[in-house]
C-alpha positions as CSV (number, residue, x, y, z in Angstrom):
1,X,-25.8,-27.2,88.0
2,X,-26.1,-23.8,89.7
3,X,-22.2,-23.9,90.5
4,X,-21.3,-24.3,87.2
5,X,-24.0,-21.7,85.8
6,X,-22.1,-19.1,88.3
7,X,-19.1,-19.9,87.3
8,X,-19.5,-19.0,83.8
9,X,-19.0,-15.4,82.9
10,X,-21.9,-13.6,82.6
11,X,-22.9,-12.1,79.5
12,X,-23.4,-8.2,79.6
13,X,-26.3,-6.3,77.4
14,X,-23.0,-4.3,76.8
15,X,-20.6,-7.2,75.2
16,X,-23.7,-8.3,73.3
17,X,-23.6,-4.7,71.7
18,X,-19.8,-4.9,71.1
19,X,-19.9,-8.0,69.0
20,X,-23.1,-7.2,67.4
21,X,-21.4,-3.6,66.5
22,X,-18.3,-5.3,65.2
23,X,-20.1,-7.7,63.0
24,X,-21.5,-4.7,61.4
25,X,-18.7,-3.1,61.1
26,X,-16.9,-6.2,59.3
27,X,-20.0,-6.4,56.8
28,X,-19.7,-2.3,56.4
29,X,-16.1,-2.7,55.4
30,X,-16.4,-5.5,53.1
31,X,-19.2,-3.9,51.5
32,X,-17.1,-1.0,51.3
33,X,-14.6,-2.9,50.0
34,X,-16.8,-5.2,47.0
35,X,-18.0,-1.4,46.4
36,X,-14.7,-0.1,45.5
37,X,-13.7,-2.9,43.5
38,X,-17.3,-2.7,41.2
39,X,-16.3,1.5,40.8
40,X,-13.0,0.3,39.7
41,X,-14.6,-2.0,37.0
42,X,-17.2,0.1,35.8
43,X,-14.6,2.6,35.2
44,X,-12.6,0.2,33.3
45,X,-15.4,-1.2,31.4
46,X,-16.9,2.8,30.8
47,X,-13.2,3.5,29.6
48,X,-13.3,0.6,27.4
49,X,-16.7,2.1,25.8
50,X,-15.6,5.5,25.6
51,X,-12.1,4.5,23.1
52,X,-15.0,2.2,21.4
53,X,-16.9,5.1,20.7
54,X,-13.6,7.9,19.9
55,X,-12.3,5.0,17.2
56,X,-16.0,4.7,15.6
57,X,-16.3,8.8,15.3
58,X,-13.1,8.7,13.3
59,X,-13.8,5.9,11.2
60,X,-13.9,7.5,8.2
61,X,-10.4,9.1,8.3
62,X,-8.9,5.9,10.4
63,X,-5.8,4.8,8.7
64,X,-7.1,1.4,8.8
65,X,-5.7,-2.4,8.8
66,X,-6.4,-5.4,6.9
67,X,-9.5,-6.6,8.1
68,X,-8.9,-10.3,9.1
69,X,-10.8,-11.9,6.2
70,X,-7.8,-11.1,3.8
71,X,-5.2,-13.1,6.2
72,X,-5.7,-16.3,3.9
73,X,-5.1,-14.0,0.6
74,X,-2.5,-12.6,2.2
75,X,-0.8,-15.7,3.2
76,X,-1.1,-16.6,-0.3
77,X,1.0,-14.0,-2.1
78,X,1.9,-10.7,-0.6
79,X,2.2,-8.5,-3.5
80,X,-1.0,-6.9,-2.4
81,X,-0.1,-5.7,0.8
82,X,3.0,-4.9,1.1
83,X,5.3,-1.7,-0.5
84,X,8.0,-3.1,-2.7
85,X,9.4,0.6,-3.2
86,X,8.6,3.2,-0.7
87,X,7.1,3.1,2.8
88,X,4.7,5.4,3.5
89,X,3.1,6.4,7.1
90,X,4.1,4.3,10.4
91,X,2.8,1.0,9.5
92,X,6.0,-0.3,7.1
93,X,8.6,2.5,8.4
94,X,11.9,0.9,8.2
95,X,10.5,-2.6,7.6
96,X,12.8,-3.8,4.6
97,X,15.8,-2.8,3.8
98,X,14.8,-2.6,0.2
99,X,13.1,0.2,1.2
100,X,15.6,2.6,2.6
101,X,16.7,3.9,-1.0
102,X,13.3,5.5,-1.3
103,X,13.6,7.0,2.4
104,X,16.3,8.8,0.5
105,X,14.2,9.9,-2.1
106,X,12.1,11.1,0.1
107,X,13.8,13.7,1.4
108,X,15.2,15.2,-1.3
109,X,11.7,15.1,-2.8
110,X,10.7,16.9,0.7
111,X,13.6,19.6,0.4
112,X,13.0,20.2,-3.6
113,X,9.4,20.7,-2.4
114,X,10.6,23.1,-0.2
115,X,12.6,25.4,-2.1
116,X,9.6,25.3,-4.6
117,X,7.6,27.0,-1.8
118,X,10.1,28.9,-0.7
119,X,10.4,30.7,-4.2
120,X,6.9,31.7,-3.4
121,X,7.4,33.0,-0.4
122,X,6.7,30.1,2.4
123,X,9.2,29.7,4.2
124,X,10.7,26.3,5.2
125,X,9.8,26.7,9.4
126,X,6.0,27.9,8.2
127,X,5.7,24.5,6.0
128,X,6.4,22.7,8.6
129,X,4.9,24.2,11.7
130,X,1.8,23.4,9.9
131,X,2.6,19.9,9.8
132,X,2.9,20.0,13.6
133,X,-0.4,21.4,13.9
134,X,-1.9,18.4,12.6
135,X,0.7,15.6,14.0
136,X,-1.5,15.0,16.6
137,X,-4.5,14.4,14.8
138,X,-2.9,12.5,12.0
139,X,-1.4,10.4,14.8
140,X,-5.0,9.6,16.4
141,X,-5.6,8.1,12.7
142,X,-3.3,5.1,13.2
143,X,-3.6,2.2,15.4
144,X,-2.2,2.6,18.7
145,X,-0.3,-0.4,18.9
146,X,3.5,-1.1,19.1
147,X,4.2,0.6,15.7
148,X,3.5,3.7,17.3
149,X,3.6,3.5,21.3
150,X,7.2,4.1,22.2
151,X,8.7,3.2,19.0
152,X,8.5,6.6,17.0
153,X,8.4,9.6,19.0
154,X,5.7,12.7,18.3
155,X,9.0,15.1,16.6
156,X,9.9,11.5,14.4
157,X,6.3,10.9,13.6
158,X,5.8,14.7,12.6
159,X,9.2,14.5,10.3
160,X,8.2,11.4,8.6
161,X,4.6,12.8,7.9
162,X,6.5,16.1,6.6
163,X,8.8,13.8,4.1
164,X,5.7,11.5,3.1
165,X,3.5,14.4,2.0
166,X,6.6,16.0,0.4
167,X,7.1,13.2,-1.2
168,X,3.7,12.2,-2.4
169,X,3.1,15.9,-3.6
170,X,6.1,15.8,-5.9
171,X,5.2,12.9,-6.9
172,X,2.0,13.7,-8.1
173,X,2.9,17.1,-9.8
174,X,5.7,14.7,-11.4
175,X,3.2,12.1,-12.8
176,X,1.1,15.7,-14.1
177,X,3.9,17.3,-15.6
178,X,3.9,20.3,-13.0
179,X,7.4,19.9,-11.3
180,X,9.3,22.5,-12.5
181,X,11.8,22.4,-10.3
182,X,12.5,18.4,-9.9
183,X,16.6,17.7,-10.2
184,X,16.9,15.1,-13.7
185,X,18.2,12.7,-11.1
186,X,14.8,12.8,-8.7
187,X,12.7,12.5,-12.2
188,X,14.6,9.6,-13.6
189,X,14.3,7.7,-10.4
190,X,10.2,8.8,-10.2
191,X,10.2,7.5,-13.9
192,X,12.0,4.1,-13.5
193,X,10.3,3.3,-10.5
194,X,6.5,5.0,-11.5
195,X,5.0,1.1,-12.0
196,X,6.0,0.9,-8.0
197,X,5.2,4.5,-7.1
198,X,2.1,3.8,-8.5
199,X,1.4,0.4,-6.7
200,X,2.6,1.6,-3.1
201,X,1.0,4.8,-2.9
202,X,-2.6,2.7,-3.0
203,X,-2.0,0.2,-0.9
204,X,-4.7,0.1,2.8
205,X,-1.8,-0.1,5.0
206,X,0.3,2.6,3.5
207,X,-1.4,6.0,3.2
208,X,-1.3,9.6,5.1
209,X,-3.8,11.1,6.3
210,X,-5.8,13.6,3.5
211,X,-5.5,16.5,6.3
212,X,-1.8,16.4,6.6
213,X,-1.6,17.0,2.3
214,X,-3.9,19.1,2.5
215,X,-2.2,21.1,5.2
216,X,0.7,21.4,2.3
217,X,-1.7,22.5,-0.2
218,X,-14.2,16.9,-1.9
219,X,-11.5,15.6,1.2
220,X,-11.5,12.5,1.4
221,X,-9.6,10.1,4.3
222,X,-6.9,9.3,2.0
223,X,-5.2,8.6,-1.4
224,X,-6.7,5.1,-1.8
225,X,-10.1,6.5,-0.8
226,X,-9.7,9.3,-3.3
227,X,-8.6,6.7,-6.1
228,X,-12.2,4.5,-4.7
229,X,-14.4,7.3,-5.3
230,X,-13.8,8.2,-8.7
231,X,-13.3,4.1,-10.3
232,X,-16.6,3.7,-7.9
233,X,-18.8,7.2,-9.1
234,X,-20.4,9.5,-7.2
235,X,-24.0,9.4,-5.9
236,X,-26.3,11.8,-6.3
237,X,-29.3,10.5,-3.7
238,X,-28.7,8.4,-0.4
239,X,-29.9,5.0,-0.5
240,X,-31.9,3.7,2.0
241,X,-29.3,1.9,5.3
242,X,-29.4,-2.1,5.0
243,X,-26.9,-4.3,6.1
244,X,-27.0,-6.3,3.4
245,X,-28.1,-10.1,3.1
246,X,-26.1,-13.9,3.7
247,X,-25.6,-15.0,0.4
248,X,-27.1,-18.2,1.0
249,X,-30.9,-16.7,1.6
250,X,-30.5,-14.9,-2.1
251,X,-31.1,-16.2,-5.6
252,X,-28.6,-18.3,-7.7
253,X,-25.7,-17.1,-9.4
254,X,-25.9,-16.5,-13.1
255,X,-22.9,-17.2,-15.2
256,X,-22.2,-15.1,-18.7
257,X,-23.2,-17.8,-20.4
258,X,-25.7,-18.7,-18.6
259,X,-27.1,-14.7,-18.9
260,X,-26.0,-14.9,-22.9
261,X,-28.8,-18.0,-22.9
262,X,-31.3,-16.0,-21.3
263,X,-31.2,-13.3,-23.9
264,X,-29.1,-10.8,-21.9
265,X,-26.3,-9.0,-23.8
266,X,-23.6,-7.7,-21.6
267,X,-22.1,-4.1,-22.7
268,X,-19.6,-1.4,-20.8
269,X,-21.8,1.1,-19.5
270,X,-20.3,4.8,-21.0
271,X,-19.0,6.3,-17.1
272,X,-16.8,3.5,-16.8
273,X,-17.4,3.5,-13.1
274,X,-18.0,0.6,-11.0
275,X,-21.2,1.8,-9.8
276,X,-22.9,2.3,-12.8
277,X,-24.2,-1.0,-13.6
278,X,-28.1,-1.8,-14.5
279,X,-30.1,-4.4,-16.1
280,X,-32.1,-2.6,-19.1
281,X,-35.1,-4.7,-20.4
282,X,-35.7,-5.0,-24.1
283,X,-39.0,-6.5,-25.8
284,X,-37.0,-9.7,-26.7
285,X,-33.5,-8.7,-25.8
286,X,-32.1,-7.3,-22.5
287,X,-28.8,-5.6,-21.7
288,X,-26.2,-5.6,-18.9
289,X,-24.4,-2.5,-18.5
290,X,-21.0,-2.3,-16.3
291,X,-17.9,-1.0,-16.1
292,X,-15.1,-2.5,-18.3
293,X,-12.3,-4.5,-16.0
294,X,-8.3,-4.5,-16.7
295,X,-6.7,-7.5,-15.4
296,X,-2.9,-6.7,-14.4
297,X,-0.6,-6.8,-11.3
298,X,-1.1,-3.0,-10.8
299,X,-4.7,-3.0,-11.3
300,X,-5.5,-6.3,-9.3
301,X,-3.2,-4.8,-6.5
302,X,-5.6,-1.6,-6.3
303,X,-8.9,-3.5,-6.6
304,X,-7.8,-6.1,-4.0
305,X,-6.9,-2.7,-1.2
306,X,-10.4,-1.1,-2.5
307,X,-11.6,-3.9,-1.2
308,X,-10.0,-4.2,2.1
309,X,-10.7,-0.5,2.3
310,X,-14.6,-0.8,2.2
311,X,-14.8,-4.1,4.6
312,X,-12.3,-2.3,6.8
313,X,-14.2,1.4,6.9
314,X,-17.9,-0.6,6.9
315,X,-19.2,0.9,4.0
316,X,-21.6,-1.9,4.2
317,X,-23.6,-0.6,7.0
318,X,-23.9,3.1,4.5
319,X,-24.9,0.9,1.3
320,X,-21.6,2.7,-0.5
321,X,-19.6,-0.3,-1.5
322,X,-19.6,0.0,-4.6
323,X,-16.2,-1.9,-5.4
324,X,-17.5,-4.6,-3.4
325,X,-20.6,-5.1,-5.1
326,X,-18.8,-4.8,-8.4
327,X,-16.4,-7.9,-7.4
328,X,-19.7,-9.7,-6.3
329,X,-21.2,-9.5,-10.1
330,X,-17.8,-9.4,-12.3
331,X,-16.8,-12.9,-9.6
332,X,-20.6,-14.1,-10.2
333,X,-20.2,-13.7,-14.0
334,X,-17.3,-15.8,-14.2
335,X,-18.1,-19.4,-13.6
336,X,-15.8,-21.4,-16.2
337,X,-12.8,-20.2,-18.1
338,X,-15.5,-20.3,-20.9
339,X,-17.0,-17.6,-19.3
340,X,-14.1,-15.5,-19.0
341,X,-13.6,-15.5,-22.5
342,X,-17.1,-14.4,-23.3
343,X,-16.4,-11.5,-21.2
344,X,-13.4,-10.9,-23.1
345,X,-15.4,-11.2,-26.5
346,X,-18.0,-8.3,-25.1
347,X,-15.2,-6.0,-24.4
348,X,-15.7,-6.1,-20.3
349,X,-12.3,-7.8,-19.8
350,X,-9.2,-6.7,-20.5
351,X,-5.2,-7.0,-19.4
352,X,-2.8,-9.8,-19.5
353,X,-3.9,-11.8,-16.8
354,X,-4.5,-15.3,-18.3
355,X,-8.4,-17.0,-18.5
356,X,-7.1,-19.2,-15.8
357,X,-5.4,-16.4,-13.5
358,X,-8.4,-14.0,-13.5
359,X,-10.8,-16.8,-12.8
360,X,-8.4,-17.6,-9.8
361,X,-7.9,-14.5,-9.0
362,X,-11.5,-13.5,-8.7
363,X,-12.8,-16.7,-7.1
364,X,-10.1,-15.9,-4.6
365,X,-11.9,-12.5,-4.0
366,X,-15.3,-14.3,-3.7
367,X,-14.4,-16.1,-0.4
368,X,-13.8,-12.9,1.3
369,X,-17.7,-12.8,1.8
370,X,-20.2,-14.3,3.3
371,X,-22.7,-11.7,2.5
372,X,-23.9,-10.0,-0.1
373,X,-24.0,-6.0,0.0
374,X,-27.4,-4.4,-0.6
375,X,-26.5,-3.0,-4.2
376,X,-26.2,-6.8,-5.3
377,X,-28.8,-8.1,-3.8
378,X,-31.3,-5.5,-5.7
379,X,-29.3,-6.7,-8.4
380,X,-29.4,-10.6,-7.7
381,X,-33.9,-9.7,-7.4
382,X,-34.0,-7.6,-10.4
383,X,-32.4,-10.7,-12.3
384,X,-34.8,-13.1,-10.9
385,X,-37.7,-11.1,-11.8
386,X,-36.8,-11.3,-15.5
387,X,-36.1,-14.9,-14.9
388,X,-40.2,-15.6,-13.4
389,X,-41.4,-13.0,-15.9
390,X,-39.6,-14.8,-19.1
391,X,-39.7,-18.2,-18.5
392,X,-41.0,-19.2,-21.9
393,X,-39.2,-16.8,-23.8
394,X,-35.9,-18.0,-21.8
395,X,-36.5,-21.7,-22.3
396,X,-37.1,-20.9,-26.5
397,X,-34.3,-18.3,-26.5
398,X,-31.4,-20.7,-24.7
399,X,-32.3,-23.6,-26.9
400,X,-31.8,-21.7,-30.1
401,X,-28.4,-20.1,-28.3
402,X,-27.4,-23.9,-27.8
403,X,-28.1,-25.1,-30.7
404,X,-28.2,-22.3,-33.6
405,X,-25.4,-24.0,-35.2
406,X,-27.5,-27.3,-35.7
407,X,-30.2,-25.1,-36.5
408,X,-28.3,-23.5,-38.9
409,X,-27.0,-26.2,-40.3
410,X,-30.4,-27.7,-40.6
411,X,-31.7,-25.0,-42.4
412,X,-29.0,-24.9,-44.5
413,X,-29.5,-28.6,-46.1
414,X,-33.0,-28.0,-46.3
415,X,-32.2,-24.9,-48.7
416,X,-30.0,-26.8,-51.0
417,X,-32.5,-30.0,-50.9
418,X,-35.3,-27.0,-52.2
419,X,-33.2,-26.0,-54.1
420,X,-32.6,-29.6,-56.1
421,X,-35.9,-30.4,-55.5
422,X,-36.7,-27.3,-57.6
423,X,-34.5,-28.0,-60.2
424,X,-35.3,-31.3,-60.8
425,X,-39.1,-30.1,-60.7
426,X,-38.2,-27.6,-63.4
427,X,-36.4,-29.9,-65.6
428,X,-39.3,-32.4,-65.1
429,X,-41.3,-29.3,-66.0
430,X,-39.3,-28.7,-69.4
431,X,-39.4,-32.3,-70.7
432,X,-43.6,-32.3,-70.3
């Protein structure tokens, strides 16, 4: 036993130290090591926060997509979403080849806009040193995905913003009778094409930025935007932040009819504008004042982007959708084709959409939400009100609406039966 215990090597206080030093250095290293690797992913995940943050601070002027809600609506019929006559901005450059004519167009609109300026003394290299003062900013305002990343350079991207803006300018002195200086051959093609024009220029996915027109010449982020504010009105207080209520925690929908049997006229309110709409109590009768609705393909195509245009910039969360809230009442309204009509009968509806195709169109528009906005829902409580308040005089008022022409006709046989009742009582009268 002693043999073999003096045979073993002998331990040192020194080689103890040694392995008991590199074990700490192993732990010090992969410490070191799990360290570095945490740094790494913080900075990814700060990085991460940081563009989260940059994209929500330009929100408001983001050239933005179609949110993902309209995918089924899309899928359904594209006339809504996509140009059919000229591109403008990144996100449909040299899509189609329908489209190149009007690329054309472009830029002889750009150079006739040009030598307008330059007969007022700007010249051509000014003009457009200003719109490479804002390329980079106007840029920032589009999504930075393979449309832009290595597909159109910075000079490209700053000549096709030039041309756009040219091109949207002349238009719009064009379609004001300003354009002094437009060839015949630019205004026919502006005029035989306006219906288009006037489609594309409002669609979400196909706008400029407002700074780079305004570099050429109330801002707001863009065309559409601008076409938003006045249909929607203005507002002259802030109203208080909510972000609105599910739709299935509010009150029931009311149909036209089913508002016509509670005593509630409906009437166009005298702004036209979407936001404008109120319920104003009577003694017996009530009214419903809103903005009158024309159902066509242009008009459906610009209410379907305003719409896409508030979900997309979350006017929601800043109580200023107003389109939406509009759709959510005009949609709510219009049950039955029945109900269409009446709405055509009170001078709300208008265009030559068919009963059938606006109901379809507008029920379409309905499954986009799953909420209601806070404008509706003061709405949807302000209507339930009158219903708790009224109940009797609802109940007597909807069966006379129901059933005035069997009330009428009751009343009227009753009058002639007085009426030979008195005439038989007068003859009687006469032969006494």
């Amino acid at each position: 036993m002693a043999a073999a215990w003096d045979s073993a090597t002998p331990v040192t206080a020194d080689q103890t130290t040694v392995n008991i030093t590199t074990d700490h250095v192993g732990d010090e290293a992969a410490d070191a090591s799990s360290g570095t690797i945490i740094d790494k992913v913080q900075e990814e995940l700060k990085r991460a926060a940081d563009k989260v943050e940059a994209e929500f601070s330009k929100n408001e002027a983001k050239m933005h997509r179609y949110p993902p809600s309209f995918r089924g609506l899309m899928s359904k019929d594209d006339r809504y979403f996509v140009p059919r006559c000229v591109a403008i901005g990144p996100y449909h450059h040299r899509a189609a080849a329908y489209l190149h004519q009007a690329e054309e167009m472009k830029r002889a609109a750009a150079y006739y806009f040009i030598c307008e300026r330059q007969s007022s003394g700007h010249s051509a290299e000014v003009i457009y040193a200003r719109i490479l003062s804002v390329a980079g900013d106007a840029r920032s305002c589009y999504d930075d995905d393979a449309v832009l990343a290595g597909i159109i350079p910075q000079a490209d991207f700053a000549t096709m913003m030039f041309q756009d803006a040219c091109f949207l300018l002349q238009y719009i002195m064009h379609a004001n009778g300003v354009a002094s200086q437009l060839p015949e051959s630019l205004r026919r093609w502006f005029v035989a094409n306006e219906d288009s024009i006037q489609r594309d220029i409002f669609l979400l996915e196909n706008q400029v930025p407002w700074l780079v027109l305004d570099t050429l010449i109330y801002k707001p982020a863009h065309l559409l935007d601008l076409l938003r504010h006045c249909q929607s009105g203005s507002s002259s207080k802030r109203r208080r932040i909510s972000w609105g209520l599910p739709a299935e925690s509010l009150p029931e929908y009311s149909s036209a009819i089913d508002l016509a049997e509670m005593g509630i006229q409906l009437k166009t309110n005298r702004t036209a504008k979407f936001r404008d709409t109120r319920l104003a109590r009577g003694f017996l009768f009530s009214n419903l004042f809103l903005a009158p609705l024309v159902m066509d393909d242009l008009n459906a195509c610009w209410l379907v982007n305003m719409l896409a245009f508030e979900i997309a910039a979350g006017t929601r969360y800043t109580n200023t959708s107003y389109v939406t809230s509009y759709v959510l009442l005009i949609a709510m309204l219009m049950d039955r084709e029945e109900d269409v009509h009446e709405l055509r009968v009170k001078r709300i509806l208008h265009g030559d959409f068919s009963d059938q195709r606006t109901l379809s169109f507008l029920k379409d528009l309905l499954d986009l939400f799953d909420y209601w906005t806070e404008e509706h829902s003061d709405f949807m409580a302000d209507l339930q009100d009158y219903r708790r308040k009224r109940w009797m005089w609802i109940s007597l008022h909807k069966f006379i609406y129901n059933n005035l022409k069997s009330i009428v006709t009751v009343f009227s046989i009753i009058s002639v039966l007085v009426g030979i009742f008195k005439t038989l009582f007068s003859i009687s009268m006469k032969q006494h």
